Short mmCIF file of C-alpha atoms in Angstrom, two decimals:
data_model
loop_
_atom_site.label_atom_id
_atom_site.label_comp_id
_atom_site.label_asym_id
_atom_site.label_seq_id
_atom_site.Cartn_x
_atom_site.Cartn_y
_atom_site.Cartn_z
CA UNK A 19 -4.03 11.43 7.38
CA UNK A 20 -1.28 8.97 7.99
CA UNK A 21 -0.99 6.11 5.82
CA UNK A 22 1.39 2.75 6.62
CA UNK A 23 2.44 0.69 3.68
CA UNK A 24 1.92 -3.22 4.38
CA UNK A 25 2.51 -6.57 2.31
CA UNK A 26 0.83 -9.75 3.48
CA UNK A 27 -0.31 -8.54 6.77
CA UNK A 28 3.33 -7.25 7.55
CA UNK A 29 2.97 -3.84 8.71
CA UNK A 30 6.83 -1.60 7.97
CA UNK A 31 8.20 1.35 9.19
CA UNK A 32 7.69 4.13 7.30
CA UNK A 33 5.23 6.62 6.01
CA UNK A 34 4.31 6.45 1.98
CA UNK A 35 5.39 9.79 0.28
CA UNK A 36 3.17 12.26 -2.29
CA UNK A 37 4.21 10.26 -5.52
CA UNK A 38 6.88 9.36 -7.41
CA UNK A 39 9.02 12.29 -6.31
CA UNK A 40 10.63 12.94 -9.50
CA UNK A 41 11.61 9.43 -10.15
CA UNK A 42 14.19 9.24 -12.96
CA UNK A 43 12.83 5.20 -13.75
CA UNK A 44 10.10 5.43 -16.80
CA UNK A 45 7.06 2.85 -16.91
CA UNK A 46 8.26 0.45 -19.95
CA UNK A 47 7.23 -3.00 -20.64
CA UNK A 48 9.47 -5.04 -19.42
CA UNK A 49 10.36 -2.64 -16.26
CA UNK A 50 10.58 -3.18 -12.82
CA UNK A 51 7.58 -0.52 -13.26
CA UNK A 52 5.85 -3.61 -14.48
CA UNK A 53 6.58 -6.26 -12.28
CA UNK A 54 9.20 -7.93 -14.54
CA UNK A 55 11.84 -7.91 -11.53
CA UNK A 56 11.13 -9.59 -8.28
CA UNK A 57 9.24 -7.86 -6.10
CA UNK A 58 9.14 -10.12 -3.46
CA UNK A 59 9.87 -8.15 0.15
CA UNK A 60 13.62 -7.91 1.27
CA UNK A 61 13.11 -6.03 4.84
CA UNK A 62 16.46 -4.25 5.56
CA UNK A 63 17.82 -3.93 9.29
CA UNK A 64 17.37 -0.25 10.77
CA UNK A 65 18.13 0.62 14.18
CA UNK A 66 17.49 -2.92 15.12
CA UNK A 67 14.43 -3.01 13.50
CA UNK A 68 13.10 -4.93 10.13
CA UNK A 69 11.61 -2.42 7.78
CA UNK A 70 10.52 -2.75 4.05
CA UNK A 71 10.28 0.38 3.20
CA UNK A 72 13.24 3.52 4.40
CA UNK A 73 13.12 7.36 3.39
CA UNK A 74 15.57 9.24 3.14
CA UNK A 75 14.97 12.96 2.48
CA UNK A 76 11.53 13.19 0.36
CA UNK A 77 12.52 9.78 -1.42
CA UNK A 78 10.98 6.58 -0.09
CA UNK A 79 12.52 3.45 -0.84
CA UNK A 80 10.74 -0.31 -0.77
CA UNK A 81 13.59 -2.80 -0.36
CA UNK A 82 12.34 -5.97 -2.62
CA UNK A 83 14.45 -8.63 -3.90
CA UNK A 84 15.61 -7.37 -6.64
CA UNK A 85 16.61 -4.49 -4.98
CA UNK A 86 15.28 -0.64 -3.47
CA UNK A 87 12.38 0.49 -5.60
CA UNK A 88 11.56 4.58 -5.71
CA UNK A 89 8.81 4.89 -8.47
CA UNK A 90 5.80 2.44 -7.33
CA UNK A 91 2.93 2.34 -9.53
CA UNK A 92 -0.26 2.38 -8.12
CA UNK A 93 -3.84 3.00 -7.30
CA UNK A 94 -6.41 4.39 -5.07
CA UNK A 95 -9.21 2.26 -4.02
CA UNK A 96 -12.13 3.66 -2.77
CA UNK A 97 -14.85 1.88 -0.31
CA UNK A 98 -17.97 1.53 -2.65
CA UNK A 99 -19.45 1.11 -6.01
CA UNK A 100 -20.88 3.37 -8.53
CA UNK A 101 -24.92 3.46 -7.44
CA UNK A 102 -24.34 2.81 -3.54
CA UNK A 103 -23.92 5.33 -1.18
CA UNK A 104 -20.55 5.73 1.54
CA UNK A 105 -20.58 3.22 3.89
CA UNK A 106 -22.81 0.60 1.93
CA UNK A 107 -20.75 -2.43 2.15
CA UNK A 108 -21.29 -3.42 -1.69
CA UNK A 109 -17.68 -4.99 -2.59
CA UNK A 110 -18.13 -8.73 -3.00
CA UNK A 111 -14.81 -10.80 -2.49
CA UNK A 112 -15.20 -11.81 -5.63
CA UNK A 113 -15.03 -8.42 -6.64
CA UNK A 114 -11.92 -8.19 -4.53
CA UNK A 115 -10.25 -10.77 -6.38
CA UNK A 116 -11.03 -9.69 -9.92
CA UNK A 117 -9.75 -6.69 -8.93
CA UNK A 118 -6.91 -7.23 -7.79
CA UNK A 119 -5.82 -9.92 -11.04
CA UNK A 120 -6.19 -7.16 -13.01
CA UNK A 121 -4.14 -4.81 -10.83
CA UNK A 122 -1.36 -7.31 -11.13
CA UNK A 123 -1.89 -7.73 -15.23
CA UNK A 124 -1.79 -4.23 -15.42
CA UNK A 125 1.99 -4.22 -13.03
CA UNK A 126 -0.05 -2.33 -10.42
CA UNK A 127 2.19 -2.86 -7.02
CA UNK A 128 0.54 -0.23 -4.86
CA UNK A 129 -3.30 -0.39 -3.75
CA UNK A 130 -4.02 2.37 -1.51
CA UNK A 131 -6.94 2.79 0.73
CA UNK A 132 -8.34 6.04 2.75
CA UNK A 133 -10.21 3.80 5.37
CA UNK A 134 -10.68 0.30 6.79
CA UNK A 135 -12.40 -1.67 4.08
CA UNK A 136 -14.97 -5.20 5.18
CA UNK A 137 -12.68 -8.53 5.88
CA UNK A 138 -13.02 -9.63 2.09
CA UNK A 139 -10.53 -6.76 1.26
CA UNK A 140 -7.52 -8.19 3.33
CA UNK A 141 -8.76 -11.71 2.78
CA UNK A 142 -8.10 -11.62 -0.94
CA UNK A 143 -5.30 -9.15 -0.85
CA UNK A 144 -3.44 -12.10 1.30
CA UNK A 145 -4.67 -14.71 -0.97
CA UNK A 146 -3.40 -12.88 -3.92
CA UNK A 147 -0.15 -12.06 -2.35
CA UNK A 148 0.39 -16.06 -1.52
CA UNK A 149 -0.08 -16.13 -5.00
CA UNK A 150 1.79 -14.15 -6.36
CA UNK A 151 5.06 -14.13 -3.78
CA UNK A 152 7.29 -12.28 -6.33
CA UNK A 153 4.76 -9.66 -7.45
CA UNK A 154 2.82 -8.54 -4.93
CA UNK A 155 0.29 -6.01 -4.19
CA UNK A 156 2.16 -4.00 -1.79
CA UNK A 157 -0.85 -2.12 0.43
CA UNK A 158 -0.72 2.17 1.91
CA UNK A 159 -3.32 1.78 4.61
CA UNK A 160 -4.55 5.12 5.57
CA UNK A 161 -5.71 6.29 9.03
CA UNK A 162 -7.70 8.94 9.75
CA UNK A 163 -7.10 11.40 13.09
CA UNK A 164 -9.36 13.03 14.56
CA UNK A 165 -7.77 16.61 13.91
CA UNK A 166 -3.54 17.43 13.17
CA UNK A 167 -2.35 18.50 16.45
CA UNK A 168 0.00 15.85 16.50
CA UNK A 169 1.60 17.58 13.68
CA UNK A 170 2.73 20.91 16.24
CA UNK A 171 4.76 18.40 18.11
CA UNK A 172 5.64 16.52 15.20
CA UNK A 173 4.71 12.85 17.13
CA UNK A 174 2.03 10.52 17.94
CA UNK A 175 3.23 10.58 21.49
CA UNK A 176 2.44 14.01 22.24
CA UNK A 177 -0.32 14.39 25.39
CA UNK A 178 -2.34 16.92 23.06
CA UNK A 179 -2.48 14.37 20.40
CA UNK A 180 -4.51 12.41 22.97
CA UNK A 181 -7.28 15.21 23.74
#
């Protein structure tokens, strides 16, 4: 699965990595782990290109205001409520939007999701982000493909990606 990270419908570069990758920054209050810093985005120029997030090696890097950030704390939001099955639509916008509050009080910056979720999801996640312009919820949309040959050729672009 390929997943792009995205903040306020502005879609970046580069793909998100397997976790913190040995991060040497702790979670303490106060932190930019927390959301004390700005997180606002600060695109850097690559290649002629804007891009918020880089990676270099294994490490991936989101480029904010107040400087690159390595460990991004985060969570994984599934498509449905307890009692409904996969694919009922059940999340409410206002469900949405508490959600996401309390992702912010808790100095959540990541929300990552495995597959496209109803309008209300990128409706509030906007609305939250206009509202929060230095603290974000940075978003790791995933993408599923329908198998990993792409992966022999190691692009997108190859013609037996396309079969």
């Amino acid at each position: 699965m390929l997943s792009f990270l995205l903040v306020a419908g502005l879609a970046v570069t580069a793909a998100c990595t397997g976790g913190p990758g040995g991060s040497s920054e702790p979670h303490r209050p106060g932190s930019a782990a927390t959301g004390a810093t700005d997180w606002a985005p600060a695109p850097v120029e690559r290649h002629g290109l804007r891009a918020l997030t880089t990676v270099d090696g294994d490490r991936l890097s989101l480029h904010t205001a107040s400087g690159p950030k390595h460990f991004l704390t985060g969570v994984n939001l599934g498509g449905t409520t307890p009692t409904h099955q996969p694919g009922e639509l059940a999340i409410s916008a206002r469900d949405y939007r508490r959600w996401f509050a309390q992702m912010g009080r808790l100095g959540v910056r990541v929300v990552r999701i495995y597959t496209i979720h109803p309008p209300a999801f990128y409706t509030e996640l906007a609305a939250y982000n206009r509202l929060h312009p230095r603290a974000p919820l940075y978003l790791v949309q995933g993408v599923y493909l329908p198998d990993e040959t792409y992966l022999d050729g190691g692009t997108l672009y190859d013609a037996a990606a396309d079969d």
